[in-house]
Amino acid sequence: MALPVIEFTNIPSHRKNVLELKPTTRILGTGSYAPARVVTNSELEKVVETSDEWITTRTGIRRRHHAAAHETTSDMAAAAGRRALEAAQLSVADLDMIIVGTVTPDHSSPSCATAVQHKLGATDIPAFDIAAACAGFVYGMTIADQFITTGAARCILVIGVELLSRVVNWQDRSTCVLFGDGAGAVVLGPATMHRPGDVPDGPRPGILASQIYTDGSLADALQIPAGGAARPLTVDELEAQENKVQMVGQDVFRAAVKQLTASSAQAMKAAGLVSRDLDWVVPHQANMRIITQVSQRLGFSLDRFILNLEEYGNTSSASIPIALDEAVRDGRIRPGHQVLMCALGAGISWGAAVVRF
Ligand code: ACO
């Protein structure tokens, strides 16, 4: 069936805005961390009734990284954060805030960000978590943008991190094969700040648009039902693995295709860009079939997508910043490039952002 293609060509008034748009917040550095242990699809064949063929054809995932027993979510977040600071040639003392997108914090309380702040050696600056699941990084970036735009903060570390291998049900083949562990980070600062590699007299880098959404009516489609205050963990709940991820995959799939397409189109429009202005799309890496359908509906060819799903699986809030960091470091994303990011996950919560590097 032919998919409807979103038209970006009929918005000349927004083209005008491109020239007028002065972004206030920019990405100054990126970093990421993936645990050393790589788990292949074939290894999972020994854990649940599945096959490399099923996982590859239904999702596009071939491998994922799993944290070692001694590693914590905050360890991975701090490692990615340090690398982002190094790339920006900034130090912890330059930070005014730390925002951590995660649904797999070290503890229910206090926030994972408090441990990250301590491990990085920062003091006094506010540090807090955003629990927007796969959309956590786009949420964190959108919130940080508000603080920087208003002048309330100068440099903010935004991290997406998940340790999902410890919260999936290893007897549920419909979910356990999908997820991986890792962390990605960016340092955001005023668009007027320079960073290594900037092109003199190039267009001003920055966040051109960033928008976030939630539809709580779909909360049951992807959840960890027990273990919170609504359903404190009992022995029965524990035995039934009600404290592990549960998903109605097809509901999430349909919502992802629809909302990633719509929010991407909306962010493009808000940024005043048309399709040909875009150099790259960095989508949330959940399922290759979702990404392919979004690409067809937006009318962007897949070769403009930064993809690493094959290697990492779905790392939820870490997926966009890990892919972003890889593409910046290997030179695919260069200064001046305009990049669309879009993500959707539990909540359901989703969002999209357009950033000029
Ligand atoms: N190995 C082998 N067979 C499997 C596996 C597996 N790992 N998992 C499910 N199956 C079987 C099912 O039991 C079912 O068998 P049946 O027909 O005998 O009942 C069959 O495969 C088809 O199952 P479906 O759930 O219909 O498979 P579908 O094509 O929908 O793919 C998937 C499932 C991959 C989860 C898909 O729905 C999906 O990707 N959804 C998006 C969810 C997602 O990515 N969520 C992550 C967080 S949110 C986000 O990031 C967007």
Short mmCIF file of C-alpha atoms and ligand atoms in Angstrom, two decimals:
data_model
loop_
_atom_site.label_atom_id
_atom_site.label_comp_id
_atom_site.label_asym_id
_atom_site.label_seq_id
_atom_site.Cartn_x
_atom_site.Cartn_y
_atom_site.Cartn_z
CA MET A 1 0.00 0.00 0.00
CA ALA A 2 1.38 3.42 -0.95
CA LEU A 3 1.91 5.60 2.12
CA PRO A 4 0.82 9.24 2.13
CA VAL A 5 3.86 11.49 1.85
CA ILE A 6 3.95 14.63 4.00
CA GLU A 7 4.46 17.67 1.77
CA PHE A 8 7.08 20.17 2.88
CA THR A 9 7.14 22.17 -0.31
CA ASN A 10 4.17 24.49 0.20
CA ILE A 11 5.45 26.66 3.05
CA PRO A 12 7.25 29.62 1.49
CA SER A 13 6.40 31.89 4.47
CA HIS A 14 8.40 29.63 6.73
CA ARG A 15 11.40 29.69 4.36
CA LYS A 16 11.54 33.39 5.11
CA ASN A 17 11.81 32.58 8.83
CA VAL A 18 14.98 30.54 8.27
CA LEU A 19 16.84 33.73 7.54
CA GLU A 20 15.28 35.51 10.53
CA LEU A 21 15.60 32.66 12.98
CA LYS A 22 18.26 33.22 15.62
CA PRO A 23 18.65 30.10 17.72
CA THR A 24 19.64 30.77 21.31
CA THR A 25 20.87 27.31 22.35
CA ARG A 26 23.36 25.03 20.63
CA ILE A 27 25.09 21.70 21.03
CA LEU A 28 28.67 22.28 22.16
CA GLY A 29 29.78 18.66 22.48
CA THR A 30 28.53 15.09 22.29
CA GLY A 31 29.59 11.90 24.08
CA SER A 32 28.42 8.33 24.52
CA TYR A 33 29.15 5.12 26.35
CA ALA A 34 28.24 1.51 25.56
CA PRO A 35 29.08 -1.37 27.89
CA ALA A 36 31.75 -3.74 26.56
CA ARG A 37 29.61 -6.88 26.51
CA VAL A 38 27.94 -7.46 23.13
CA VAL A 39 25.02 -9.91 23.02
CA THR A 40 24.13 -11.34 19.61
CA ASN A 41 20.74 -12.59 18.45
CA SER A 42 22.20 -16.10 18.33
CA GLU A 43 23.03 -15.88 22.05
CA LEU A 44 19.41 -14.97 22.78
CA GLU A 45 18.30 -18.14 20.97
CA LYS A 46 19.64 -19.93 24.05
CA VAL A 47 17.60 -17.77 26.43
CA VAL A 48 14.12 -17.64 24.82
CA GLU A 49 12.41 -19.34 21.89
CA THR A 50 13.50 -16.97 19.16
CA SER A 51 15.77 -16.84 16.13
CA ASP A 52 18.31 -14.50 14.60
CA GLU A 53 16.13 -14.53 11.48
CA TRP A 54 12.95 -13.41 13.39
CA ILE A 55 14.70 -10.65 15.31
CA THR A 56 16.56 -9.35 12.26
CA THR A 57 13.60 -9.32 9.88
CA ARG A 58 10.99 -8.05 12.39
CA THR A 59 13.20 -5.40 14.03
CA GLY A 60 16.54 -4.87 12.26
CA ILE A 61 18.43 -5.59 15.51
CA ARG A 62 21.48 -7.93 15.37
CA ARG A 63 23.35 -7.09 18.56
CA ARG A 64 22.91 -5.10 21.75
CA HIS A 65 25.24 -4.15 24.62
CA HIS A 66 24.59 -5.31 28.18
CA ALA A 67 26.02 -3.67 31.29
CA ALA A 68 28.38 -5.72 33.46
CA ALA A 69 27.11 -6.77 36.89
CA HIS A 70 29.09 -4.00 38.59
CA GLU A 71 27.91 -1.23 36.23
CA THR A 72 25.08 1.13 37.13
CA THR A 73 22.95 3.53 35.13
CA SER A 74 24.72 6.49 36.74
CA ASP A 75 28.16 5.01 35.87
CA MET A 76 27.22 4.88 32.18
CA ALA A 77 25.64 8.35 32.32
CA ALA A 78 28.72 9.86 33.95
CA ALA A 79 31.00 8.23 31.33
CA ALA A 80 28.95 9.69 28.45
CA GLY A 81 28.77 13.04 30.22
CA ARG A 82 32.56 13.22 30.65
CA ARG A 83 33.05 12.51 26.95
CA ALA A 84 30.58 15.23 25.98
CA LEU A 85 32.38 17.72 28.22
CA GLU A 86 35.75 16.75 26.69
CA ALA A 87 34.36 17.19 23.17
CA ALA A 88 33.06 20.64 24.12
CA GLN A 89 36.42 21.46 25.75
CA LEU A 90 34.56 22.40 28.91
CA SER A 91 34.86 21.24 32.49
CA VAL A 92 32.34 20.20 35.11
CA ALA A 93 32.76 23.65 36.67
CA ASP A 94 31.22 25.16 33.52
CA LEU A 95 27.93 23.33 34.07
CA ASP A 96 24.86 25.03 35.53
CA MET A 97 22.56 22.00 35.46
CA ILE A 98 22.42 18.27 34.76
CA ILE A 99 19.30 16.67 33.24
CA VAL A 100 19.13 12.88 32.96
CA GLY A 101 16.48 11.19 30.79
CA THR A 102 15.98 7.67 32.14
CA VAL A 103 13.33 5.15 33.15
CA THR A 104 15.96 2.84 34.66
CA PRO A 105 17.48 5.01 37.42
CA ASP A 106 19.83 3.50 40.01
CA HIS A 107 17.07 3.84 42.66
CA SER A 108 13.43 4.96 42.80
CA SER A 109 14.68 7.84 44.92
CA PRO A 110 16.71 9.99 44.86
CA SER A 111 17.04 10.71 41.16
CA CYS A 112 19.74 9.13 39.00
CA ALA A 113 20.94 12.66 38.22
CA THR A 114 22.03 13.14 41.85
CA ALA A 115 24.43 10.18 41.50
CA VAL A 116 25.63 11.46 38.11
CA GLN A 117 26.30 14.89 39.58
CA HIS A 118 28.32 13.35 42.41
CA LYS A 119 30.30 11.02 40.08
CA LEU A 120 31.16 13.92 37.79
CA GLY A 121 32.38 15.92 40.79
CA ALA A 122 29.88 18.73 40.39
CA THR A 123 28.39 20.42 43.43
CA ASP A 124 25.35 22.58 44.14
CA ILE A 125 24.06 22.75 40.55
CA PRO A 126 20.54 21.36 40.07
CA ALA A 127 20.39 17.79 38.77
CA PHE A 128 17.15 15.96 38.02
CA ASP A 129 15.64 13.10 36.01
CA ILE A 130 13.08 13.16 33.22
CA ALA A 131 11.01 9.99 32.98
CA ALA A 132 9.80 10.27 29.40
CA ALA A 133 11.14 6.84 28.33
CA CYS A 134 12.42 6.77 24.73
CA ALA A 135 11.56 10.47 24.36
CA GLY A 136 13.64 11.36 27.45
CA PHE A 137 16.52 12.89 25.53
CA VAL A 138 14.31 15.13 23.36
CA TYR A 139 12.40 16.13 26.50
CA GLY A 140 15.66 16.93 28.33
CA MET A 141 16.98 18.98 25.42
CA THR A 142 13.70 20.90 25.13
CA ILE A 143 13.71 21.73 28.86
CA ALA A 144 17.40 22.74 28.82
CA ASP A 145 16.70 25.01 25.85
CA GLN A 146 14.17 26.96 27.94
CA PHE A 147 16.68 27.60 30.76
CA ILE A 148 19.41 28.71 28.35
CA THR A 149 17.05 30.85 26.26
CA THR A 150 15.84 32.73 29.34
CA GLY A 151 19.41 33.17 30.60
CA ALA A 152 18.66 31.19 33.78
CA ALA A 153 21.46 28.76 32.87
CA ARG A 154 24.48 28.91 30.57
CA CYS A 155 25.74 25.34 30.06
CA ILE A 156 23.61 22.26 30.69
CA LEU A 157 24.55 18.60 30.41
CA VAL A 158 21.67 16.54 28.98
CA ILE A 159 22.07 12.77 29.19
CA GLY A 160 19.92 9.89 27.91
CA VAL A 161 20.78 6.63 29.68
CA GLU A 162 19.15 3.24 30.19
CA LEU A 163 20.04 -0.07 31.77
CA LEU A 164 17.12 -2.00 30.29
CA SER A 165 18.68 -5.47 30.48
CA ARG A 166 17.83 -5.43 34.21
CA VAL A 167 14.16 -4.50 33.80
CA VAL A 168 13.07 -6.76 30.94
CA ASN A 169 11.40 -10.11 31.56
CA TRP A 170 13.91 -12.69 30.30
CA GLN A 171 11.05 -15.13 29.73
CA ASP A 172 9.13 -12.74 27.43
CA ARG A 173 10.56 -13.09 23.94
CA SER A 174 8.37 -10.26 22.59
CA THR A 175 10.32 -7.69 24.64
CA CYS A 176 13.63 -9.06 25.93
CA VAL A 177 15.23 -9.25 22.47
CA LEU A 178 14.52 -5.60 21.70
CA PHE A 179 16.40 -3.62 24.30
CA GLY A 180 20.01 -2.71 25.08
CA ASP A 181 22.02 -0.66 27.59
CA GLY A 182 23.99 2.54 27.03
CA ALA A 183 24.24 6.29 27.44
CA GLY A 184 24.57 9.37 25.27
CA ALA A 185 25.04 13.01 26.23
CA VAL A 186 25.25 16.53 24.89
CA VAL A 187 26.50 19.75 26.43
CA LEU A 188 24.17 22.60 25.52
CA GLY A 189 25.12 26.25 25.78
CA PRO A 190 24.32 29.65 24.31
CA ALA A 191 24.35 29.75 20.49
CA THR A 192 26.88 32.56 20.72
CA MET A 193 29.49 30.24 22.27
CA HIS A 194 32.10 28.74 19.96
CA ARG A 195 33.20 25.12 19.87
CA PRO A 196 36.09 23.29 18.22
CA GLY A 197 35.55 22.92 14.47
CA ASP A 198 33.16 25.85 14.01
CA VAL A 199 33.11 27.33 10.51
CA PRO A 200 33.84 31.08 10.64
CA ASP A 201 30.96 33.13 9.17
CA GLY A 202 28.78 29.99 8.82
CA PRO A 203 25.07 30.10 9.73
CA ARG A 204 24.53 30.32 13.48
CA PRO A 205 24.28 26.83 14.99
CA GLY A 206 21.49 26.00 17.36
CA ILE A 207 18.20 24.36 18.23
CA LEU A 208 15.83 25.66 15.54
CA ALA A 209 12.74 23.91 16.93
CA SER A 210 12.02 21.43 19.68
CA GLN A 211 8.57 20.12 20.58
CA ILE A 212 7.31 17.51 23.04
CA TYR A 213 3.97 15.71 23.47
CA THR A 214 2.26 13.08 25.67
CA ASP A 215 -0.91 10.96 25.31
CA GLY A 216 -1.49 9.35 28.71
CA SER A 217 -4.47 7.35 27.41
CA LEU A 218 -1.95 4.92 25.90
CA ALA A 219 0.01 4.41 29.12
CA ASP A 220 -0.89 0.70 29.25
CA ALA A 221 0.73 -0.01 25.87
CA LEU A 222 4.23 0.02 27.37
CA GLN A 223 4.75 -0.10 31.11
CA ILE A 224 6.32 -1.61 34.21
CA PRO A 225 3.08 -2.28 36.09
CA ALA A 226 4.26 -3.05 39.64
CA GLY A 227 6.92 -1.71 41.97
CA GLY A 228 5.66 1.86 42.18
CA ALA A 229 3.40 3.40 44.83
CA ALA A 230 0.23 2.29 42.99
CA ARG A 231 1.21 -1.38 43.09
CA PRO A 232 3.94 -1.94 45.67
CA LEU A 233 5.84 -5.12 44.99
CA THR A 234 4.47 -8.27 46.62
CA VAL A 235 5.81 -11.81 46.42
CA ASP A 236 3.05 -12.68 43.91
CA GLU A 237 3.83 -9.65 41.75
CA LEU A 238 7.51 -10.55 41.85
CA GLU A 239 6.86 -14.14 40.80
CA ALA A 240 4.64 -12.94 37.94
CA GLN A 241 7.44 -10.53 36.87
CA GLU A 242 5.01 -7.62 37.09
CA ASN A 243 8.01 -5.43 37.93
CA LYS A 244 9.36 -5.95 34.39
CA VAL A 245 8.64 -4.26 31.03
CA GLN A 246 5.34 -5.19 29.37
CA MET A 247 4.39 -4.01 25.92
CA VAL A 248 1.53 -4.24 23.43
CA GLY A 249 3.98 -4.05 20.55
CA GLN A 250 1.56 -3.35 17.74
CA ASP A 251 -0.12 -0.44 19.61
CA VAL A 252 3.28 1.15 20.20
CA PHE A 253 4.27 0.46 16.60
CA ARG A 254 1.17 2.22 15.18
CA ALA A 255 1.55 5.19 17.55
CA ALA A 256 5.25 5.48 16.69
CA VAL A 257 4.71 5.64 12.93
CA LYS A 258 1.88 8.17 13.27
CA GLN A 259 3.36 10.48 15.90
CA LEU A 260 7.00 10.40 14.76
CA THR A 261 5.82 11.45 11.30
CA ALA A 262 3.49 14.17 12.58
CA SER A 263 5.90 15.63 15.15
CA SER A 264 8.79 15.60 12.66
CA ALA A 265 6.66 17.47 10.12
CA GLN A 266 5.61 19.94 12.83
CA ALA A 267 9.19 20.54 14.01
CA MET A 268 10.34 21.08 10.41
CA LYS A 269 7.56 23.58 9.91
CA ALA A 270 8.39 25.39 13.17
CA ALA A 271 12.06 25.55 12.11
CA GLY A 272 11.01 26.99 8.76
CA LEU A 273 12.72 24.23 6.85
CA VAL A 274 11.69 22.12 3.87
CA SER A 275 12.81 18.58 3.18
CA ARG A 276 15.81 19.48 1.04
CA ASP A 277 17.20 21.74 3.80
CA LEU A 278 17.75 18.74 6.03
CA ASP A 279 21.07 16.89 6.02
CA TRP A 280 20.29 14.09 8.47
CA VAL A 281 17.55 12.47 10.49
CA VAL A 282 18.53 10.86 13.80
CA PRO A 283 15.47 8.82 14.80
CA HIS A 284 14.89 6.88 17.98
CA GLN A 285 16.29 3.44 17.16
CA ALA A 286 13.39 1.11 18.07
CA ASN A 287 12.53 -0.88 14.99
CA MET A 288 13.75 -0.66 11.39
CA ARG A 289 10.19 -1.13 10.13
CA ILE A 290 9.03 1.92 12.13
CA ILE A 291 11.93 3.99 10.77
CA THR A 292 11.28 2.85 7.18
CA GLN A 293 7.61 3.82 7.38
CA VAL A 294 8.43 7.23 8.88
CA SER A 295 11.01 7.78 6.14
CA GLN A 296 8.44 6.96 3.44
CA ARG A 297 5.73 9.14 4.97
CA LEU A 298 8.07 12.11 5.40
CA GLY A 299 9.51 11.62 1.93
CA PHE A 300 13.11 11.50 3.28
CA SER A 301 15.20 8.72 1.83
CA LEU A 302 16.64 6.23 4.31
CA ASP A 303 20.20 7.10 3.31
CA ARG A 304 19.69 10.40 5.16
CA PHE A 305 18.96 8.53 8.42
CA ILE A 306 21.69 7.89 11.01
CA LEU A 307 21.10 4.26 11.98
CA ASN A 308 22.81 2.09 14.59
CA LEU A 309 19.89 -0.08 15.66
CA GLU A 310 21.67 -3.16 14.34
CA GLU A 311 24.48 -2.69 16.87
CA TYR A 312 22.65 -1.40 19.98
CA GLY A 313 18.99 -2.47 19.81
CA ASN A 314 16.56 -0.11 21.48
CA THR A 315 18.37 1.86 24.19
CA SER A 316 15.34 4.07 24.83
CA SER A 317 16.38 7.60 25.89
CA ALA A 318 20.03 6.84 25.04
CA SER A 319 19.38 5.93 21.43
CA ILE A 320 19.37 9.39 19.84
CA PRO A 321 22.40 10.80 21.71
CA ILE A 322 24.45 7.63 21.04
CA ALA A 323 23.66 7.78 17.29
CA LEU A 324 24.29 11.53 17.27
CA ASP A 325 27.66 11.16 18.96
CA GLU A 326 28.77 8.42 16.55
CA ALA A 327 27.79 10.51 13.54
CA VAL A 328 29.52 13.65 14.86
CA ARG A 329 32.71 11.74 15.68
CA ASP A 330 32.91 9.88 12.34
CA GLY A 331 32.31 13.12 10.41
CA ARG A 332 28.91 12.37 8.89
CA ILE A 333 27.37 15.27 10.84
CA ARG A 334 29.49 18.36 10.20
CA PRO A 335 29.29 22.04 11.21
CA GLY A 336 26.42 23.70 9.37
CA HIS A 337 24.44 20.46 8.94
CA GLN A 338 20.75 20.57 9.83
CA VAL A 339 19.56 17.53 11.72
CA LEU A 340 16.07 16.30 12.64
CA MET A 341 15.69 14.12 15.75
CA CYS A 342 12.46 12.34 16.67
CA ALA A 343 11.54 9.85 19.40
CA LEU A 344 8.52 8.09 20.90
CA GLY A 345 8.16 5.74 23.81
CA ALA A 346 6.24 4.80 26.96
CA GLY A 347 3.66 7.29 28.15
CA ILE A 348 3.22 7.49 25.38
CA SER A 349 5.48 10.48 25.11
CA TRP A 350 7.15 11.73 22.00
CA GLY A 351 8.89 14.71 20.48
CA ALA A 352 11.00 16.08 17.65
CA ALA A 353 13.73 18.67 17.34
CA VAL A 354 15.62 20.34 14.50
CA VAL A 355 19.20 21.33 15.28
CA ARG A 356 21.84 23.12 13.19
CA PHE A 357 25.40 22.02 14.02
N1 ACO B 1 11.06 -14.42 18.37
C1 ACO B 1 10.23 -15.20 17.66
N2 ACO B 1 8.91 -14.96 17.59
C2 ACO B 1 8.43 -13.90 18.27
C3 ACO B 1 9.25 -13.06 19.02
C4 ACO B 1 10.61 -13.36 19.06
N3 ACO B 1 11.50 -12.62 19.76
N4 ACO B 1 8.48 -12.11 19.57
C5 ACO B 1 7.22 -12.32 19.18
N5 ACO B 1 7.19 -13.41 18.39
C6 ACO B 1 6.03 -14.03 17.76
C7 ACO B 1 4.74 -13.76 18.49
O1 ACO B 1 4.55 -14.67 19.56
C8 ACO B 1 3.72 -13.96 17.40
O2 ACO B 1 3.52 -15.34 17.23
P1 ACO B 1 2.05 -15.90 16.87
O3 ACO B 1 1.71 -15.30 15.54
O4 ACO B 1 2.27 -17.37 16.83
O5 ACO B 1 1.18 -15.44 17.96
C9 ACO B 1 4.46 -13.46 16.15
O6 ACO B 1 5.86 -13.45 16.47
C10 ACO B 1 4.05 -12.07 15.73
O7 ACO B 1 4.06 -11.24 16.89
P2 ACO B 1 3.70 -9.70 16.82
O8 ACO B 1 3.75 -9.12 18.18
O9 ACO B 1 2.44 -9.56 16.02
O10 ACO B 1 4.94 -9.22 15.97
P3 ACO B 1 5.15 -7.83 15.31
O11 ACO B 1 5.34 -7.98 13.88
O12 ACO B 1 4.16 -6.82 15.79
O13 ACO B 1 6.56 -7.42 15.91
C11 ACO B 1 7.48 -6.04 17.63
C12 ACO B 1 6.69 -7.29 17.33
C13 ACO B 1 8.87 -6.18 17.05
C14 ACO B 1 7.59 -5.87 19.14
C15 ACO B 1 6.77 -4.83 17.00
O14 ACO B 1 5.41 -4.80 17.35
C16 ACO B 1 7.41 -3.53 17.42
O15 ACO B 1 8.52 -3.26 17.12
N6 ACO B 1 6.67 -2.67 18.07
C17 ACO B 1 7.19 -1.39 18.49
C18 ACO B 1 7.50 -1.51 19.87
C19 ACO B 1 8.85 -0.96 20.26
O16 ACO B 1 9.79 -0.87 19.55
N7 ACO B 1 8.85 -0.61 21.53
C20 ACO B 1 10.01 -0.16 22.16
C21 ACO B 1 9.78 1.03 22.98
S1 ACO B 1 8.76 2.16 22.24
C22 ACO B 1 9.62 2.65 21.01
O17 ACO B 1 10.80 2.66 21.17
C23 ACO B 1 8.92 3.03 19.80
#
